[in-house]
Short mmCIF file of C-alpha atoms in Angstrom, two decimals:
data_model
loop_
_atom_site.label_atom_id
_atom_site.label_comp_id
_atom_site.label_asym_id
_atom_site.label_seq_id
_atom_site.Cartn_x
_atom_site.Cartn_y
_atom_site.Cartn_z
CA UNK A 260 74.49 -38.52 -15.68
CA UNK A 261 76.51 -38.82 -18.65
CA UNK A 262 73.65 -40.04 -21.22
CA UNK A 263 71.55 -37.30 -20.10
CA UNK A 264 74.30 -34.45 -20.35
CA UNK A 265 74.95 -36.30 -23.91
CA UNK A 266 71.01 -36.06 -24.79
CA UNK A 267 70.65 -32.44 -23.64
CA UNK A 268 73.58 -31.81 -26.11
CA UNK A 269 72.05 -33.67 -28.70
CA UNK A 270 68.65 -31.69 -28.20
CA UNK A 271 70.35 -28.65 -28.36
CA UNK A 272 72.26 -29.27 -31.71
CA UNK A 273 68.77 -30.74 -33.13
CA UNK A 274 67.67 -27.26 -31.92
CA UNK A 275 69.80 -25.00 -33.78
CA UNK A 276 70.21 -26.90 -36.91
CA UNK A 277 66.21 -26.59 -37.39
CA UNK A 278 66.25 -23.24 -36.08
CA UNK A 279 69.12 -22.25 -38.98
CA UNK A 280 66.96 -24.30 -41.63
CA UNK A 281 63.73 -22.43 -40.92
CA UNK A 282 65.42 -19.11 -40.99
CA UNK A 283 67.31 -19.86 -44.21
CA UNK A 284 64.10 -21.12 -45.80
CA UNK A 285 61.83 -18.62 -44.52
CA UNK A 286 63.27 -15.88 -42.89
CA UNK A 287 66.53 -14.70 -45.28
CA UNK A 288 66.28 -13.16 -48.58
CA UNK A 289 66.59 -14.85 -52.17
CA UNK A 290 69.56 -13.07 -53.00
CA UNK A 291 71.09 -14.57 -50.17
CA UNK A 292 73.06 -17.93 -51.43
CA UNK A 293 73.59 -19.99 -48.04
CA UNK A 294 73.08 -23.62 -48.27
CA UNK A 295 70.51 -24.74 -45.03
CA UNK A 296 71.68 -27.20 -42.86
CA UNK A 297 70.02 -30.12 -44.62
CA UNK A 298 71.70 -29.36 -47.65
CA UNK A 299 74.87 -29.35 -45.35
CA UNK A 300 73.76 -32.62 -43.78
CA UNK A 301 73.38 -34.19 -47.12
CA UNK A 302 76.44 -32.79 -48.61
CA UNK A 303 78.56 -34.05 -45.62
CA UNK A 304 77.10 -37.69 -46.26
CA UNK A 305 77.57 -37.78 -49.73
CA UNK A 306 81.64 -36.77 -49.24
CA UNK A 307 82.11 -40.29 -47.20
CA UNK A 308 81.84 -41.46 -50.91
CA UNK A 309 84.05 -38.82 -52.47
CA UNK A 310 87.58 -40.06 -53.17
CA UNK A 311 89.35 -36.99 -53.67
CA UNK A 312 87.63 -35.73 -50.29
CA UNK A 313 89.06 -38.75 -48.25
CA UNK A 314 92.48 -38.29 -49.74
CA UNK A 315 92.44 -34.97 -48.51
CA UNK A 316 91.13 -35.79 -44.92
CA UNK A 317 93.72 -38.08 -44.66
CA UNK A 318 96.43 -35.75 -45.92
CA UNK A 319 95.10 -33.20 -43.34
CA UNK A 320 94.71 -35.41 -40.27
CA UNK A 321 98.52 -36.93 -41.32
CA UNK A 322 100.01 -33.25 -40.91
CA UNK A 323 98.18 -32.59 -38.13
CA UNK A 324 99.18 -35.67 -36.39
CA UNK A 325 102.91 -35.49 -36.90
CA UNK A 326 103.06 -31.19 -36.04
CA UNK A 327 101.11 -32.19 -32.90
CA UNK A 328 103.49 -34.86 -32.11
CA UNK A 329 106.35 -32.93 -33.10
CA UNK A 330 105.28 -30.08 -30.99
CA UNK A 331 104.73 -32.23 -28.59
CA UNK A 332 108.38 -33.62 -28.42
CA UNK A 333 109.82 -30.01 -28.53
CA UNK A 334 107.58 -28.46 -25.82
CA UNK A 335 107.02 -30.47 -22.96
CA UNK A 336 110.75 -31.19 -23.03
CA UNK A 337 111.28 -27.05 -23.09
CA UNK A 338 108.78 -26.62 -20.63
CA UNK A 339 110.09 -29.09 -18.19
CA UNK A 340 113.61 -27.59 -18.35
CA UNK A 341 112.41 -24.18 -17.93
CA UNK A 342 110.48 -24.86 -15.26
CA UNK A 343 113.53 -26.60 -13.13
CA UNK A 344 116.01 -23.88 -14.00
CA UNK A 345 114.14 -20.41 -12.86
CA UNK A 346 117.04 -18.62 -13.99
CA UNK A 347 116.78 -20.06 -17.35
CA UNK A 348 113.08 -19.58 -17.48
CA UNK A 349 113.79 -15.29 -16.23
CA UNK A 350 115.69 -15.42 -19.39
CA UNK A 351 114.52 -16.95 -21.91
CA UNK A 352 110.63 -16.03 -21.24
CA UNK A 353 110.96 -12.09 -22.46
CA UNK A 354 111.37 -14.13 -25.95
CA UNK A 355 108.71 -16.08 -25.50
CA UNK A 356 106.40 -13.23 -24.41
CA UNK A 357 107.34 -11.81 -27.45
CA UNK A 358 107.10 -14.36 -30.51
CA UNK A 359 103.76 -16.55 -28.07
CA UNK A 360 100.98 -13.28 -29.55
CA UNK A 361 102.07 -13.52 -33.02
CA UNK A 362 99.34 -14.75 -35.09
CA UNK A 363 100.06 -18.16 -36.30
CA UNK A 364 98.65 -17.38 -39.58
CA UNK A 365 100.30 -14.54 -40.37
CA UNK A 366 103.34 -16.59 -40.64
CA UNK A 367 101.99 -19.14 -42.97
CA UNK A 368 103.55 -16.67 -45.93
CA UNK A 369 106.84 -16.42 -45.23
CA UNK A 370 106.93 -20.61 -44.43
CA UNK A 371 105.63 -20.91 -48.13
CA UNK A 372 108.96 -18.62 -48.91
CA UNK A 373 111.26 -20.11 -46.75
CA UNK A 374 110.15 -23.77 -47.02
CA UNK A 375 109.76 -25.24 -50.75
CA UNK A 376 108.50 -28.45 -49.24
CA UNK A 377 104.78 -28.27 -49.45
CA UNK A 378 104.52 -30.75 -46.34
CA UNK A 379 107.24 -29.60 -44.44
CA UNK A 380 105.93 -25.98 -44.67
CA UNK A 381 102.75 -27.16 -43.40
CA UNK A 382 104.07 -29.20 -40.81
CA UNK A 383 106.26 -25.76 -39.65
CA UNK A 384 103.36 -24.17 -38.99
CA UNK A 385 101.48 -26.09 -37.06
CA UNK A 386 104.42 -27.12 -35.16
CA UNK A 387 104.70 -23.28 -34.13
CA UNK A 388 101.19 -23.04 -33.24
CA UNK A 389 100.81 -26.00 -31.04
CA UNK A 390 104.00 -25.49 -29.06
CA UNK A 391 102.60 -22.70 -27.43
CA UNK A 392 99.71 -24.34 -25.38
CA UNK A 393 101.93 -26.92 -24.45
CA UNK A 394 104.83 -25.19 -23.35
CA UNK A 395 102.39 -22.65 -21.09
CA UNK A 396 100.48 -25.15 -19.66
CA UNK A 397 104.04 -27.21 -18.88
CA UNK A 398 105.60 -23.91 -17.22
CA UNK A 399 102.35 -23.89 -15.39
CA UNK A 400 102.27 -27.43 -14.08
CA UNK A 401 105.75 -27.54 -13.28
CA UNK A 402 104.83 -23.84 -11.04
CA UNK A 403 102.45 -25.85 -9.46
CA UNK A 404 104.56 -28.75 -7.93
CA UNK A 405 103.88 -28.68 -4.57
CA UNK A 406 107.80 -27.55 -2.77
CA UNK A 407 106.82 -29.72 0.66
CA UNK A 408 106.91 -32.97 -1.55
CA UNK A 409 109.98 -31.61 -3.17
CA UNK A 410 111.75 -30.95 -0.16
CA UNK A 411 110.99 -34.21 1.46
CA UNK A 412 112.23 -36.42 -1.16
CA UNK A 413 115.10 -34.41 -1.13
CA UNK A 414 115.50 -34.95 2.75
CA UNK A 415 115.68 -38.57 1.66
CA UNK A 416 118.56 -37.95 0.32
CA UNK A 417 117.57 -38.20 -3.61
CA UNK A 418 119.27 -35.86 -6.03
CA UNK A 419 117.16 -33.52 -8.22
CA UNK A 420 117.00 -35.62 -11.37
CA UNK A 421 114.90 -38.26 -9.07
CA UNK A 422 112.97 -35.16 -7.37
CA UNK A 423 111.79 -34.42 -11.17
CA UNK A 424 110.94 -37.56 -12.27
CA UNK A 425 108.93 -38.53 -9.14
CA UNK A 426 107.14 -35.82 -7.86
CA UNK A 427 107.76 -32.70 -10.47
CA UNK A 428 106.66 -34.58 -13.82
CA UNK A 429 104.03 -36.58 -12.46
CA UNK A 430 102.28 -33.36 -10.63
CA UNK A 431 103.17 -31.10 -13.79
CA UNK A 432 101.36 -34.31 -15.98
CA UNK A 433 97.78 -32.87 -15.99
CA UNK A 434 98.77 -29.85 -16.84
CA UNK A 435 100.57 -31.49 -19.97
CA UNK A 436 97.67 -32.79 -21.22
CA UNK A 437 95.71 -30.08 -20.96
CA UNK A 438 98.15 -28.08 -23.04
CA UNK A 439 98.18 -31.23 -25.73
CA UNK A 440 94.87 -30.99 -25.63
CA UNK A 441 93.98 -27.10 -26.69
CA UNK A 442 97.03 -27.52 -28.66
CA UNK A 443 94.79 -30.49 -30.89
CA UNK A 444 92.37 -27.95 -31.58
CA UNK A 445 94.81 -25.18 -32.47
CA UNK A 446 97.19 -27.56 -35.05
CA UNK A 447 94.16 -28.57 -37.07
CA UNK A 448 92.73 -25.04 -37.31
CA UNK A 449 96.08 -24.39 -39.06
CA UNK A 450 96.92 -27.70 -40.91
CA UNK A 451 93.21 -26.32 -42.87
CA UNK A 452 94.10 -22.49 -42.91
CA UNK A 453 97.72 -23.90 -44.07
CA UNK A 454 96.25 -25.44 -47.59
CA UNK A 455 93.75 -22.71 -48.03
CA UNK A 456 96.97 -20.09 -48.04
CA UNK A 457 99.17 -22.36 -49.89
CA UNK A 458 97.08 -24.73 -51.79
CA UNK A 459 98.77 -28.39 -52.29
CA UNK A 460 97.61 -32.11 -54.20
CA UNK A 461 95.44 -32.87 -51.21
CA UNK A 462 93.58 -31.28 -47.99
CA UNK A 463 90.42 -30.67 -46.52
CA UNK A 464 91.61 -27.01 -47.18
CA UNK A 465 92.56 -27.76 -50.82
CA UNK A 466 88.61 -29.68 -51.37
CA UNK A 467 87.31 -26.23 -49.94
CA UNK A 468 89.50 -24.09 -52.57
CA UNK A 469 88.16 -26.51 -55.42
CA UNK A 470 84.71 -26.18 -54.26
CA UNK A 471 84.77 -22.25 -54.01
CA UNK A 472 85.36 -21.99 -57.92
CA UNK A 473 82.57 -24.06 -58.26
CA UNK A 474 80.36 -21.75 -56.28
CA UNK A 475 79.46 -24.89 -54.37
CA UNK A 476 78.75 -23.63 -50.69
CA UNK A 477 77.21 -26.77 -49.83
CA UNK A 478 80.28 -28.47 -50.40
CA UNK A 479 82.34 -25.93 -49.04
CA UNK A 480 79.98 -26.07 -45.74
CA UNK A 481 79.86 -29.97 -45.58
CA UNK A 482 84.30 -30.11 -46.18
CA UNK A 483 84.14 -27.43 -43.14
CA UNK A 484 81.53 -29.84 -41.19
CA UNK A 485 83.95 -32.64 -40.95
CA UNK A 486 86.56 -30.63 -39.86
CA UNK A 487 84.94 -29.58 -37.13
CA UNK A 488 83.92 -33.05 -36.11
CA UNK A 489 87.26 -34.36 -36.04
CA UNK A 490 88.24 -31.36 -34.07
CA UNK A 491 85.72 -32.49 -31.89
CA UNK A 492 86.27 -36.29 -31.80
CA UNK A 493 89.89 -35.68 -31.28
CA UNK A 494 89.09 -33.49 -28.04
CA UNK A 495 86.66 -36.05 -27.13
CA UNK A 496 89.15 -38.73 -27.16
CA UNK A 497 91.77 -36.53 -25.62
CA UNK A 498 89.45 -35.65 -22.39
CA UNK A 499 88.66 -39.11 -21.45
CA UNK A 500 92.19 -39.85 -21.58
CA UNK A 501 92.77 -36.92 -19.28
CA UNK A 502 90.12 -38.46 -17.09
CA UNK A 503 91.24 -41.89 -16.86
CA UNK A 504 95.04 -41.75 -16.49
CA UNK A 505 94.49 -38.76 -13.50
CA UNK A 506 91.26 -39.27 -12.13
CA UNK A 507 93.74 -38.41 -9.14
CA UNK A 508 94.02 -34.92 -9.97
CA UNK A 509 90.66 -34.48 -10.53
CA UNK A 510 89.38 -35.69 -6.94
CA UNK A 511 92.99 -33.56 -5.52
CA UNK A 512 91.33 -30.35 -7.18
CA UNK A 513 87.58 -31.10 -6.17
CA UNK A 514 89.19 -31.73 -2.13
CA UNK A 515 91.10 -28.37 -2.43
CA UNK A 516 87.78 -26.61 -3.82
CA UNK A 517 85.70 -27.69 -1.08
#
């Protein structure tokens, strides 16, 4: 089931890259300057030798790492308390409603003014654009605790710190993850838009800038490429985590569907 969902995908990439390189070829005009998706291809390849390119991956997937796990920390934390304390969460959300729709690029500016520290700055902002996801998604899974299994642990006679940890976290867990997982996506489409704004020694962001005064689009396209496949592997690798450690959530939803 899996290999053939994996070769249909495959197919259908091989599709559309040889659909864009026959269109580019053939079908644009010659003023048009748009690199086809060999050139891409071969541009992409030829990086896993570039030095300064690596550097900059690395510096990009380090930020991105450490504002995910920071936003991480400072979230699900959040999330969980607001969730347990309604009257807290009737507060507080009107805030939240408010700062949650603000573009997390537009704020990239005024981090470059208020934060001198290149990497810090960057951090910042990803920090504030992950936290969102996860916070949500924790509110959500902590909404979602079923109250039956709440109120018969509590019948037992356990007080509400045990009621959290046994049957409000692990039920609200999913739900976490899921949040982590968008959240992946969101923190590296910043930790790039982050060193295109601001610039920096290193980035995948910073290898596009350089590459742009060099009219370059192949480069630009193939620095762009493997950003999107790390995006990708990192959402890969974040699913089948999802699916392993609950696997009982999955067959609890598929019972409830039915």
């Amino acid at each position: 089931m899996i290999g053939a969902r994996a070769l249909r995908g495959a197919a259908g990439v091989a599709g559309f890259l040889a659909a864009g390189e026959l269109v580019i070829r053939f079908g644009l005009g010659a003023d048009l300057v748009f690199p086809p998706p060999s050139a891409v291809l071969a541009g992409a390849v030829s990086l896993l030798a570039d030095g300064g390119f690596l550097a900059g991956a690395a510096a990009t997937l380090t930020n991105w790492a450490l504002g995910l796990l920071t936003a991480i920390a400072v979230a699900v934390p959040a999330g969980v308390l607001l969730g347990a304390l309604p009257p807290v969460e009737r507060a507080v959300m009107p805030v939240l409603e408010f700062l949650r729709p603000i573009p997390s690029v537009a704020i990239i500016p005024l981090a470059i003014l208020l934060i001198p520290v290149d990497e810090l700055m960057k951090v910042s902002v990803i920090v504030y654009a992950a936290v969102w996801p996860i916070l949500i998604n924790t509110l959500y899974g902590m909404h979602d605790v079923d109250p039956l299994a709440k109120d018969s642990l509590r019948s037992f006679g356990f007080g509400a710190a045990a009621v959290l940890a046994r049957v409000s976290l692990p039920s609200a867990a999913p739900f976490i993850a899921t949040g982590v997982r968008i959240a992946a996506g969101v923190a590296l489409v910043l930790a790039v838009s982050a060193e295109l704004l601001a610039g920096g020694a290193a980035g995948i962001g910073v290898y596009v800038l350089q590459a742009s005064g060099g009219n370059r689009t192949d480069l630009i396209m193939a620095a762009t490429l493997w950003a999107g496949v790390f995006g990708v592997l990192a959402n890969l690798a974040l699913l089948a985590g999802e699916r392993r450690l609950f696997r009982w959530h999955r067959v609890r939803a598929g019972a409830l569907a039915s």
